[in-house]
């Protein structure tokens, strides 16, 4: 019994376990969606709770907590880690910009003049959850500095895509709520400077900022990253509010939030016309943009 408990503890503490859980949930969700009971399974994720579907609370609510945890990790690297040097910290920023521009350009060229040309924003984004999940499966074979670089790149890439969607795809951007969200963020920065260390204060204000950001028309998950940089770091020791929160979030994010994200977002039907649709111009723009344009833009 003791060795089983020890094995389970080691497994759960492993970074690979989270990646394996994420991929298994994604594969299982696709399989269930296309089975006999698939219709009920798909409808479940669209069931309403507090006037919003379950899928919304996962993608916009729980994933904000995921972005908070990843933001805390990147903050540590900026303060005392791999990204503390300005040149090193600019490296993933420039790579992410290239990784957004080149895929979008490829999609625009292939779909020029067609109704699908406005889909250029699709290949710009990198799914950070699945990216980090796959990266974790490689374990120690990936150098730590490369993991930090790819994590920072994925975050910047995702935030860039969020801003593009807000500016060019959203028709109801509210400057009032965006201003209120900015005010709340500024207030948290002031509290940080005043040496307020109570994490619950920042989390409460973070919920208010999330509401304002959501009402503004910008994807609310960006709140998680902003909140991460507002929480006091204080040298990053064991007593640091940032360090303590990061540790507490590890298990729920890895073994609850990310699996739920995978389940909710892969509840998809594979249509009979899948093979034909795969070679449509819009699909080719997305596929080539991601498989060719993304690496080309990052390395460039």
PDB file of C-alpha atoms in Angstrom:
ATOM      1  CA  UNK A   1       0.000   0.000   0.000  1.00  0.00           C
ATOM      2  CA  UNK A   2       2.852   2.360   0.894  1.00  0.00           C
ATOM      3  CA  UNK A   3       4.653   1.877  -2.410  1.00  0.00           C
ATOM      4  CA  UNK A   4       1.401   2.519  -4.308  1.00  0.00           C
ATOM      5  CA  UNK A   5       0.883   5.798  -2.463  1.00  0.00           C
ATOM      6  CA  UNK A   6       4.493   6.781  -3.136  1.00  0.00           C
ATOM      7  CA  UNK A   7       4.112   5.908  -6.831  1.00  0.00           C
ATOM      8  CA  UNK A   8       0.913   7.972  -7.094  1.00  0.00           C
ATOM      9  CA  UNK A   9       2.555  10.956  -5.361  1.00  0.00           C
ATOM     10  CA  UNK A  10       5.557  10.790  -7.701  1.00  0.00           C
ATOM     11  CA  UNK A  11       3.279  10.536 -10.717  1.00  0.00           C
ATOM     12  CA  UNK A  12       1.165  13.524  -9.719  1.00  0.00           C
ATOM     13  CA  UNK A  13       4.250  15.636  -9.017  1.00  0.00           C
ATOM     14  CA  UNK A  14       5.666  14.836 -12.439  1.00  0.00           C
ATOM     15  CA  UNK A  15       5.231  17.454 -15.158  1.00  0.00           C
ATOM     16  CA  UNK A  16       4.576  14.630 -17.601  1.00  0.00           C
ATOM     17  CA  UNK A  17       1.452  13.552 -15.713  1.00  0.00           C
ATOM     18  CA  UNK A  18      -0.293  16.822 -16.538  1.00  0.00           C
ATOM     19  CA  UNK A  19       0.573  16.538 -20.222  1.00  0.00           C
ATOM     20  CA  UNK A  20      -0.597  12.926 -20.354  1.00  0.00           C
ATOM     21  CA  UNK A  21      -3.886  13.818 -18.632  1.00  0.00           C
ATOM     22  CA  UNK A  22      -4.448  16.681 -21.073  1.00  0.00           C
ATOM     23  CA  UNK A  23      -3.910  14.526 -24.173  1.00  0.00           C
ATOM     24  CA  UNK A  24      -5.971  11.604 -22.838  1.00  0.00           C
ATOM     25  CA  UNK A  25      -8.880  13.949 -22.082  1.00  0.00           C
ATOM     26  CA  UNK A  26      -8.687  15.450 -25.577  1.00  0.00           C
ATOM     27  CA  UNK A  27      -8.611  12.055 -27.314  1.00  0.00           C
ATOM     28  CA  UNK A  28     -11.362  10.655 -25.092  1.00  0.00           C
ATOM     29  CA  UNK A  29     -13.568  13.703 -25.624  1.00  0.00           C
ATOM     30  CA  UNK A  30     -13.334  13.441 -29.432  1.00  0.00           C
ATOM     31  CA  UNK A  31     -14.122   9.718 -29.227  1.00  0.00           C
ATOM     32  CA  UNK A  32     -17.175  10.233 -26.988  1.00  0.00           C
ATOM     33  CA  UNK A  33     -18.420  13.146 -29.135  1.00  0.00           C
ATOM     34  CA  UNK A  34     -18.526  10.907 -32.190  1.00  0.00           C
ATOM     35  CA  UNK A  35     -20.082   7.920 -30.412  1.00  0.00           C
ATOM     36  CA  UNK A  36     -23.760   6.975 -29.997  1.00  0.00           C
ATOM     37  CA  UNK A  37     -24.186   9.173 -26.916  1.00  0.00           C
ATOM     38  CA  UNK A  38     -22.179  12.019 -28.394  1.00  0.00           C
ATOM     39  CA  UNK A  39     -25.100  14.423 -28.815  1.00  0.00           C
ATOM     40  CA  UNK A  40     -25.912  14.480 -25.099  1.00  0.00           C
ATOM     41  CA  UNK A  41     -22.222  14.837 -24.253  1.00  0.00           C
ATOM     42  CA  UNK A  42     -21.837  17.854 -26.546  1.00  0.00           C
ATOM     43  CA  UNK A  43     -24.996  19.490 -25.213  1.00  0.00           C
ATOM     44  CA  UNK A  44     -23.712  19.117 -21.658  1.00  0.00           C
ATOM     45  CA  UNK A  45     -20.906  21.621 -22.250  1.00  0.00           C
ATOM     46  CA  UNK A  46     -23.469  24.143 -23.494  1.00  0.00           C
ATOM     47  CA  UNK A  47     -25.766  23.749 -20.496  1.00  0.00           C
ATOM     48  CA  UNK A  48     -26.381  27.084 -18.777  1.00  0.00           C
ATOM     49  CA  UNK A  49     -25.089  27.984 -15.315  1.00  0.00           C
ATOM     50  CA  UNK A  50     -25.645  31.559 -14.083  1.00  0.00           C
ATOM     51  CA  UNK A  51     -26.843  32.593 -17.552  1.00  0.00           C
ATOM     52  CA  UNK A  52     -23.659  31.354 -19.228  1.00  0.00           C
ATOM     53  CA  UNK A  53     -22.778  27.934 -20.716  1.00  0.00           C
ATOM     54  CA  UNK A  54     -20.383  25.626 -18.871  1.00  0.00           C
ATOM     55  CA  UNK A  55     -17.949  25.991 -21.757  1.00  0.00           C
ATOM     56  CA  UNK A  56     -17.781  29.758 -21.099  1.00  0.00           C
ATOM     57  CA  UNK A  57     -16.967  29.319 -17.404  1.00  0.00           C
ATOM     58  CA  UNK A  58     -14.128  26.968 -18.341  1.00  0.00           C
ATOM     59  CA  UNK A  59     -12.660  28.990 -21.225  1.00  0.00           C
ATOM     60  CA  UNK A  60     -13.124  32.455 -19.753  1.00  0.00           C
ATOM     61  CA  UNK A  61     -13.188  31.683 -16.031  1.00  0.00           C
ATOM     62  CA  UNK A  62     -11.017  28.709 -15.100  1.00  0.00           C
ATOM     63  CA  UNK A  63      -8.496  29.426 -17.861  1.00  0.00           C
ATOM     64  CA  UNK A  64      -7.922  32.835 -16.286  1.00  0.00           C
ATOM     65  CA  UNK A  65      -6.549  30.916 -13.290  1.00  0.00           C
ATOM     66  CA  UNK A  66      -4.304  28.968 -15.689  1.00  0.00           C
ATOM     67  CA  UNK A  67      -2.991  32.230 -17.155  1.00  0.00           C
ATOM     68  CA  UNK A  68      -2.442  33.490 -13.610  1.00  0.00           C
ATOM     69  CA  UNK A  69      -0.271  30.494 -12.759  1.00  0.00           C
ATOM     70  CA  UNK A  70       1.739  30.694 -15.986  1.00  0.00           C
ATOM     71  CA  UNK A  71       2.073  34.465 -15.537  1.00  0.00           C
ATOM     72  CA  UNK A  72       3.503  33.918 -12.037  1.00  0.00           C
ATOM     73  CA  UNK A  73       6.068  31.500 -13.484  1.00  0.00           C
ATOM     74  CA  UNK A  74       7.108  33.962 -16.191  1.00  0.00           C
ATOM     75  CA  UNK A  75       7.247  36.763 -13.619  1.00  0.00           C
ATOM     76  CA  UNK A  76       9.736  34.724 -11.572  1.00  0.00           C
ATOM     77  CA  UNK A  77      11.920  34.254 -14.650  1.00  0.00           C
ATOM     78  CA  UNK A  78      11.783  37.985 -15.410  1.00  0.00           C
ATOM     79  CA  UNK A  79      12.725  38.981 -11.852  1.00  0.00           C
ATOM     80  CA  UNK A  80      15.408  36.417 -10.990  1.00  0.00           C
ATOM     81  CA  UNK A  81      15.530  33.844 -13.803  1.00  0.00           C
ATOM     82  CA  UNK A  82      16.296  33.333 -17.458  1.00  0.00           C
ATOM     83  CA  UNK A  83      14.497  36.479 -18.632  1.00  0.00           C
ATOM     84  CA  UNK A  84      15.989  38.987 -16.187  1.00  0.00           C
ATOM     85  CA  UNK A  85      18.279  40.366 -18.912  1.00  0.00           C
ATOM     86  CA  UNK A  86      16.517  42.820 -21.268  1.00  0.00           C
ATOM     87  CA  UNK A  87      17.890  41.191 -24.423  1.00  0.00           C
ATOM     88  CA  UNK A  88      16.791  37.742 -23.252  1.00  0.00           C
ATOM     89  CA  UNK A  89      13.330  38.997 -22.312  1.00  0.00           C
ATOM     90  CA  UNK A  90      12.882  40.668 -25.730  1.00  0.00           C
ATOM     91  CA  UNK A  91      13.808  37.461 -27.527  1.00  0.00           C
ATOM     92  CA  UNK A  92      10.449  35.657 -27.015  1.00  0.00           C
ATOM     93  CA  UNK A  93       8.595  38.927 -27.700  1.00  0.00           C
ATOM     94  CA  UNK A  94      10.183  39.297 -31.158  1.00  0.00           C
ATOM     95  CA  UNK A  95       9.779  35.573 -31.854  1.00  0.00           C
ATOM     96  CA  UNK A  96       6.085  35.732 -30.942  1.00  0.00           C
ATOM     97  CA  UNK A  97       5.578  38.727 -33.245  1.00  0.00           C
ATOM     98  CA  UNK A  98       7.146  36.813 -36.123  1.00  0.00           C
ATOM     99  CA  UNK A  99       5.066  33.766 -35.197  1.00  0.00           C
ATOM    100  CA  UNK A 100       1.894  35.835 -35.556  1.00  0.00           C
ATOM    101  CA  UNK A 101       2.660  37.927 -38.636  1.00  0.00           C
ATOM    102  CA  UNK A 102       3.935  35.200 -40.997  1.00  0.00           C
ATOM    103  CA  UNK A 103       1.001  32.731 -40.505  1.00  0.00           C
ATOM    104  CA  UNK A 104      -1.494  35.586 -40.933  1.00  0.00           C
ATOM    105  CA  UNK A 105       0.272  36.686 -44.140  1.00  0.00           C
ATOM    106  CA  UNK A 106       0.199  33.136 -45.558  1.00  0.00           C
ATOM    107  CA  UNK A 107      -3.522  32.823 -44.856  1.00  0.00           C
ATOM    108  CA  UNK A 108      -4.232  36.224 -46.443  1.00  0.00           C
ATOM    109  CA  UNK A 109      -2.264  35.345 -49.598  1.00  0.00           C
ATOM    110  CA  UNK A 110      -4.076  32.017 -50.074  1.00  0.00           C
ATOM    111  CA  UNK A 111      -7.537  33.470 -49.330  1.00  0.00           C
ATOM    112  CA  UNK A 112      -7.197  36.884 -50.981  1.00  0.00           C
ATOM    113  CA  UNK A 113     -10.491  38.062 -52.428  1.00  0.00           C
ATOM    114  CA  UNK A 114     -12.482  35.253 -50.797  1.00  0.00           C
ATOM    115  CA  UNK A 115     -14.956  35.505 -47.924  1.00  0.00           C
ATOM    116  CA  UNK A 116     -12.543  33.414 -45.843  1.00  0.00           C
ATOM    117  CA  UNK A 117      -9.746  35.996 -46.011  1.00  0.00           C
ATOM    118  CA  UNK A 118     -10.916  37.419 -42.676  1.00  0.00           C
ATOM    119  CA  UNK A 119      -9.856  34.156 -41.033  1.00  0.00           C
ATOM    120  CA  UNK A 120      -6.223  35.310 -40.957  1.00  0.00           C
ATOM    121  CA  UNK A 121      -6.467  35.607 -37.175  1.00  0.00           C
ATOM    122  CA  UNK A 122      -6.953  31.840 -36.728  1.00  0.00           C
ATOM    123  CA  UNK A 123      -3.359  30.683 -37.469  1.00  0.00           C
ATOM    124  CA  UNK A 124      -1.914  33.615 -35.488  1.00  0.00           C
ATOM    125  CA  UNK A 125      -2.692  32.063 -32.095  1.00  0.00           C
ATOM    126  CA  UNK A 126      -0.914  29.207 -30.350  1.00  0.00           C
ATOM    127  CA  UNK A 127      -2.989  27.097 -27.979  1.00  0.00           C
ATOM    128  CA  UNK A 128      -0.850  27.653 -24.904  1.00  0.00           C
ATOM    129  CA  UNK A 129      -2.502  24.898 -22.840  1.00  0.00           C
ATOM    130  CA  UNK A 130      -1.822  22.146 -25.370  1.00  0.00           C
ATOM    131  CA  UNK A 131       1.598  23.611 -26.237  1.00  0.00           C
ATOM    132  CA  UNK A 132       2.780  23.434 -22.637  1.00  0.00           C
ATOM    133  CA  UNK A 133       1.131  20.031 -22.194  1.00  0.00           C
ATOM    134  CA  UNK A 134       3.075  18.554 -25.107  1.00  0.00           C
ATOM    135  CA  UNK A 135       6.247  20.308 -23.935  1.00  0.00           C
ATOM    136  CA  UNK A 136       5.895  18.683 -20.506  1.00  0.00           C
ATOM    137  CA  UNK A 137       5.856  15.224 -22.121  1.00  0.00           C
ATOM    138  CA  UNK A 138       9.426  15.747 -23.316  1.00  0.00           C
ATOM    139  CA  UNK A 139      10.541  16.122 -19.693  1.00  0.00           C
ATOM    140  CA  UNK A 140      14.233  16.708 -19.067  1.00  0.00           C
ATOM    141  CA  UNK A 141      15.099  16.230 -22.716  1.00  0.00           C
ATOM    142  CA  UNK A 142      14.175  19.910 -23.187  1.00  0.00           C
ATOM    143  CA  UNK A 143      16.648  22.401 -21.617  1.00  0.00           C
ATOM    144  CA  UNK A 144      15.094  24.597 -18.917  1.00  0.00           C
ATOM    145  CA  UNK A 145      16.001  27.810 -20.785  1.00  0.00           C
ATOM    146  CA  UNK A 146      14.148  26.531 -23.856  1.00  0.00           C
ATOM    147  CA  UNK A 147      11.071  25.726 -21.747  1.00  0.00           C
ATOM    148  CA  UNK A 148      11.087  29.275 -20.365  1.00  0.00           C
ATOM    149  CA  UNK A 149      11.483  30.728 -23.863  1.00  0.00           C
ATOM    150  CA  UNK A 150       8.646  28.641 -25.327  1.00  0.00           C
ATOM    151  CA  UNK A 151       6.362  29.372 -22.358  1.00  0.00           C
ATOM    152  CA  UNK A 152       6.955  33.124 -22.647  1.00  0.00           C
ATOM    153  CA  UNK A 153       6.505  32.941 -26.425  1.00  0.00           C
ATOM    154  CA  UNK A 154       3.212  31.060 -26.098  1.00  0.00           C
ATOM    155  CA  UNK A 155       1.857  33.578 -23.575  1.00  0.00           C
ATOM    156  CA  UNK A 156       2.824  36.604 -25.689  1.00  0.00           C
ATOM    157  CA  UNK A 157       1.470  34.873 -28.784  1.00  0.00           C
ATOM    158  CA  UNK A 158      -1.857  34.189 -27.066  1.00  0.00           C
ATOM    159  CA  UNK A 159      -2.138  37.726 -25.689  1.00  0.00           C
ATOM    160  CA  UNK A 160      -1.342  39.146 -29.118  1.00  0.00           C
ATOM    161  CA  UNK A 161      -4.109  37.044 -30.636  1.00  0.00           C
ATOM    162  CA  UNK A 162      -6.523  38.252 -27.926  1.00  0.00           C
ATOM    163  CA  UNK A 163      -5.714  41.881 -28.768  1.00  0.00           C
ATOM    164  CA  UNK A 164      -6.102  41.253 -32.521  1.00  0.00           C
ATOM    165  CA  UNK A 165      -9.519  39.699 -31.934  1.00  0.00           C
ATOM    166  CA  UNK A 166     -10.541  42.611 -29.701  1.00  0.00           C
ATOM    167  CA  UNK A 167      -9.410  45.282 -32.195  1.00  0.00           C
ATOM    168  CA  UNK A 168     -10.359  43.733 -35.535  1.00  0.00           C
ATOM    169  CA  UNK A 169     -13.037  41.118 -34.843  1.00  0.00           C
ATOM    170  CA  UNK A 170     -15.019  42.587 -31.969  1.00  0.00           C
ATOM    171  CA  UNK A 171     -17.891  44.961 -32.738  1.00  0.00           C
ATOM    172  CA  UNK A 172     -18.757  45.907 -29.155  1.00  0.00           C
ATOM    173  CA  UNK A 173     -15.535  47.087 -27.523  1.00  0.00           C
ATOM    174  CA  UNK A 174     -16.477  49.106 -24.434  1.00  0.00           C
ATOM    175  CA  UNK A 175     -13.912  51.759 -23.577  1.00  0.00           C
ATOM    176  CA  UNK A 176     -15.729  52.453 -20.302  1.00  0.00           C
ATOM    177  CA  UNK A 177     -15.238  48.935 -18.940  1.00  0.00           C
ATOM    178  CA  UNK A 178     -11.734  48.768 -20.412  1.00  0.00           C
ATOM    179  CA  UNK A 179     -10.923  51.966 -18.522  1.00  0.00           C
ATOM    180  CA  UNK A 180     -12.381  50.514 -15.314  1.00  0.00           C
ATOM    181  CA  UNK A 181     -10.301  47.345 -15.747  1.00  0.00           C
ATOM    182  CA  UNK A 182      -7.193  49.490 -16.257  1.00  0.00           C
ATOM    183  CA  UNK A 183      -8.044  51.482 -13.114  1.00  0.00           C
ATOM    184  CA  UNK A 184      -8.353  48.299 -11.037  1.00  0.00           C
ATOM    185  CA  UNK A 185      -5.022  47.063 -12.385  1.00  0.00           C
ATOM    186  CA  UNK A 186      -3.386  50.405 -11.557  1.00  0.00           C
ATOM    187  CA  UNK A 187      -4.847  50.185  -8.044  1.00  0.00           C
ATOM    188  CA  UNK A 188      -3.258  46.747  -7.561  1.00  0.00           C
ATOM    189  CA  UNK A 189       0.111  48.110  -8.692  1.00  0.00           C
ATOM    190  CA  UNK A 190      -0.206  50.918  -6.122  1.00  0.00           C
ATOM    191  CA  UNK A 191      -1.044  48.378  -3.388  1.00  0.00           C
ATOM    192  CA  UNK A 192       2.026  46.395  -4.439  1.00  0.00           C
ATOM    193  CA  UNK A 193       4.195  49.499  -4.057  1.00  0.00           C
ATOM    194  CA  UNK A 194       2.633  50.172  -0.658  1.00  0.00           C
ATOM    195  CA  UNK A 195       3.805  46.697   0.412  1.00  0.00           C
ATOM    196  CA  UNK A 196       0.324  45.218   0.820  1.00  0.00           C
ATOM    197  CA  UNK A 197       1.028  41.458   0.962  1.00  0.00           C
ATOM    198  CA  UNK A 198      -2.430  39.945   1.539  1.00  0.00           C
ATOM    199  CA  UNK A 199      -3.068  37.771  -1.526  1.00  0.00           C
ATOM    200  CA  UNK A 200      -6.854  37.773  -0.997  1.00  0.00           C
ATOM    201  CA  UNK A 201      -6.902  41.532  -1.655  1.00  0.00           C
ATOM    202  CA  UNK A 202      -5.352  41.043  -5.104  1.00  0.00           C
ATOM    203  CA  UNK A 203      -7.570  38.056  -5.895  1.00  0.00           C
ATOM    204  CA  UNK A 204     -10.706  40.039  -4.967  1.00  0.00           C
ATOM    205  CA  UNK A 205      -9.616  42.966  -7.134  1.00  0.00           C
ATOM    206  CA  UNK A 206      -8.662  40.455  -9.834  1.00  0.00           C
ATOM    207  CA  UNK A 207     -12.256  39.172  -9.915  1.00  0.00           C
ATOM    208  CA  UNK A 208     -13.477  42.747 -10.329  1.00  0.00           C
ATOM    209  CA  UNK A 209     -10.945  43.333 -13.118  1.00  0.00           C
ATOM    210  CA  UNK A 210     -12.054  40.078 -14.773  1.00  0.00           C
ATOM    211  CA  UNK A 211     -15.684  41.270 -14.802  1.00  0.00           C
ATOM    212  CA  UNK A 212     -14.724  44.652 -16.275  1.00  0.00           C
ATOM    213  CA  UNK A 213     -12.448  43.040 -18.867  1.00  0.00           C
ATOM    214  CA  UNK A 214     -15.186  40.617 -19.888  1.00  0.00           C
ATOM    215  CA  UNK A 215     -17.707  43.453 -20.237  1.00  0.00           C
ATOM    216  CA  UNK A 216     -15.202  45.458 -22.273  1.00  0.00           C
ATOM    217  CA  UNK A 217     -15.278  42.889 -25.080  1.00  0.00           C
ATOM    218  CA  UNK A 218     -11.694  41.686 -24.599  1.00  0.00           C
ATOM    219  CA  UNK A 219     -11.164  38.032 -23.715  1.00  0.00           C
ATOM    220  CA  UNK A 220     -11.110  37.997 -19.922  1.00  0.00           C
ATOM    221  CA  UNK A 221      -8.245  35.490 -19.613  1.00  0.00           C
ATOM    222  CA  UNK A 222      -5.809  38.374 -20.117  1.00  0.00           C
ATOM    223  CA  UNK A 223      -6.737  39.309 -16.527  1.00  0.00           C
ATOM    224  CA  UNK A 224      -4.769  36.318 -15.240  1.00  0.00           C
ATOM    225  CA  UNK A 225      -1.485  37.593 -16.689  1.00  0.00           C
ATOM    226  CA  UNK A 226      -2.050  41.150 -15.466  1.00  0.00           C
ATOM    227  CA  UNK A 227      -2.944  39.880 -11.989  1.00  0.00           C
ATOM    228  CA  UNK A 228       0.208  37.754 -11.896  1.00  0.00           C
ATOM    229  CA  UNK A 229       2.408  40.812 -12.362  1.00  0.00           C
ATOM    230  CA  UNK A 230       0.488  42.803  -9.749  1.00  0.00           C
ATOM    231  CA  UNK A 231       0.948  40.270  -6.930  1.00  0.00           C
ATOM    232  CA  UNK A 232       4.065  41.061  -4.828  1.00  0.00           C
ATOM    233  CA  UNK A 233       7.163  39.015  -5.699  1.00  0.00           C
ATOM    234  CA  UNK A 234       9.462  40.196  -2.852  1.00  0.00           C
ATOM    235  CA  UNK A 235      12.610  38.333  -3.864  1.00  0.00           C
ATOM    236  CA  UNK A 236      10.804  35.121  -4.736  1.00  0.00           C
ATOM    237  CA  UNK A 237      11.589  33.237  -1.503  1.00  0.00           C
ATOM    238  CA  UNK A 238       9.238  30.723   0.156  1.00  0.00           C
ATOM    239  CA  UNK A 239       7.411  33.524   1.999  1.00  0.00           C
ATOM    240  CA  UNK A 240       6.748  35.500  -1.178  1.00  0.00           C
ATOM    241  CA  UNK A 241       2.999  35.894  -1.934  1.00  0.00           C
ATOM    242  CA  UNK A 242       3.758  35.160  -5.584  1.00  0.00           C
ATOM    243  CA  UNK A 243       5.665  31.941  -4.805  1.00  0.00           C
ATOM    244  CA  UNK A 244       3.064  30.658  -2.345  1.00  0.00           C
ATOM    245  CA  UNK A 245       0.188  31.267  -4.770  1.00  0.00           C
ATOM    246  CA  UNK A 246       2.084  29.659  -7.636  1.00  0.00           C
ATOM    247  CA  UNK A 247       2.594  26.469  -5.611  1.00  0.00           C
ATOM    248  CA  UNK A 248      -1.017  26.310  -4.488  1.00  0.00           C
ATOM    249  CA  UNK A 249      -2.266  26.636  -8.048  1.00  0.00           C
ATOM    250  CA  UNK A 250      -0.071  23.884  -9.512  1.00  0.00           C
ATOM    251  CA  UNK A 251      -2.249  20.852  -8.734  1.00  0.00           C
ATOM    252  CA  UNK A 252      -5.705  22.343  -9.454  1.00  0.00           C
ATOM    253  CA  UNK A 253      -4.479  23.858 -12.723  1.00  0.00           C
ATOM    254  CA  UNK A 254      -2.640  20.735 -13.895  1.00  0.00           C
ATOM    255  CA  UNK A 255      -5.151  18.072 -12.882  1.00  0.00           C
ATOM    256  CA  UNK A 256      -8.482  19.909 -12.930  1.00  0.00           C
ATOM    257  CA  UNK A 257      -8.546  23.078 -15.046  1.00  0.00           C
ATOM    258  CA  UNK A 258      -6.493  21.842 -18.012  1.00  0.00           C
ATOM    259  CA  UNK A 259      -8.297  18.470 -18.295  1.00  0.00           C
ATOM    260  CA  UNK A 260     -11.667  20.292 -18.164  1.00  0.00           C
ATOM    261  CA  UNK A 261     -10.411  22.669 -20.858  1.00  0.00           C
ATOM    262  CA  UNK A 262      -9.430  19.725 -23.054  1.00  0.00           C
ATOM    263  CA  UNK A 263     -12.772  17.967 -22.531  1.00  0.00           C
ATOM    264  CA  UNK A 264     -14.884  21.057 -23.261  1.00  0.00           C
ATOM    265  CA  UNK A 265     -12.989  22.198 -26.336  1.00  0.00           C
ATOM    266  CA  UNK A 266     -12.635  18.867 -28.102  1.00  0.00           C
ATOM    267  CA  UNK A 267     -16.317  17.913 -27.916  1.00  0.00           C
ATOM    268  CA  UNK A 268     -16.432  18.083 -31.711  1.00  0.00           C
ATOM    269  CA  UNK A 269     -18.090  16.145 -34.504  1.00  0.00           C
ATOM    270  CA  UNK A 270     -15.814  14.819 -37.249  1.00  0.00           C
ATOM    271  CA  UNK A 271     -18.031  15.316 -40.345  1.00  0.00           C
ATOM    272  CA  UNK A 272     -18.226  12.916 -43.271  1.00  0.00           C
ATOM    273  CA  UNK A 273     -16.780  15.676 -45.482  1.00  0.00           C
ATOM    274  CA  UNK A 274     -13.715  16.002 -43.249  1.00  0.00           C
ATOM    275  CA  UNK A 275     -11.187  14.871 -45.895  1.00  0.00           C
ATOM    276  CA  UNK A 276     -12.700  17.182 -48.517  1.00  0.00           C
ATOM    277  CA  UNK A 277     -12.900  20.169 -46.168  1.00  0.00           C
ATOM    278  CA  UNK A 278      -9.301  19.640 -45.154  1.00  0.00           C
ATOM    279  CA  UNK A 279      -8.158  20.746 -48.621  1.00  0.00           C
ATOM    280  CA  UNK A 280     -10.381  23.822 -48.820  1.00  0.00           C
ATOM    281  CA  UNK A 281      -8.470  27.085 -49.289  1.00  0.00           C
ATOM    282  CA  UNK A 282      -9.394  28.321 -45.822  1.00  0.00           C
ATOM    283  CA  UNK A 283      -8.209  25.078 -44.219  1.00  0.00           C
ATOM    284  CA  UNK A 284      -4.976  25.130 -46.209  1.00  0.00           C
ATOM    285  CA  UNK A 285      -4.350  28.705 -45.089  1.00  0.00           C
ATOM    286  CA  UNK A 286      -4.716  27.629 -41.454  1.00  0.00           C
ATOM    287  CA  UNK A 287      -2.702  24.408 -41.792  1.00  0.00           C
ATOM    288  CA  UNK A 288       0.178  25.908 -43.787  1.00  0.00           C
ATOM    289  CA  UNK A 289       0.107  29.008 -41.625  1.00  0.00           C
ATOM    290  CA  UNK A 290       0.525  26.942 -38.451  1.00  0.00           C
ATOM    291  CA  UNK A 291       2.832  24.151 -39.678  1.00  0.00           C
ATOM    292  CA  UNK A 292       5.043  26.273 -41.948  1.00  0.00           C
ATOM    293  CA  UNK A 293       4.406  29.931 -41.168  1.00  0.00           C
ATOM    294  CA  UNK A 294       4.572  29.659 -37.378  1.00  0.00           C
ATOM    295  CA  UNK A 295       8.053  28.042 -37.186  1.00  0.00           C
ATOM    296  CA  UNK A 296       9.269  30.241 -40.047  1.00  0.00           C
ATOM    297  CA  UNK A 297       8.128  33.402 -38.274  1.00  0.00           C
ATOM    298  CA  UNK A 298       9.594  32.364 -34.913  1.00  0.00           C
ATOM    299  CA  UNK A 299      12.980  31.333 -36.297  1.00  0.00           C
ATOM    300  CA  UNK A 300      13.035  34.352 -38.594  1.00  0.00           C
TER     301      UNK A 300
END
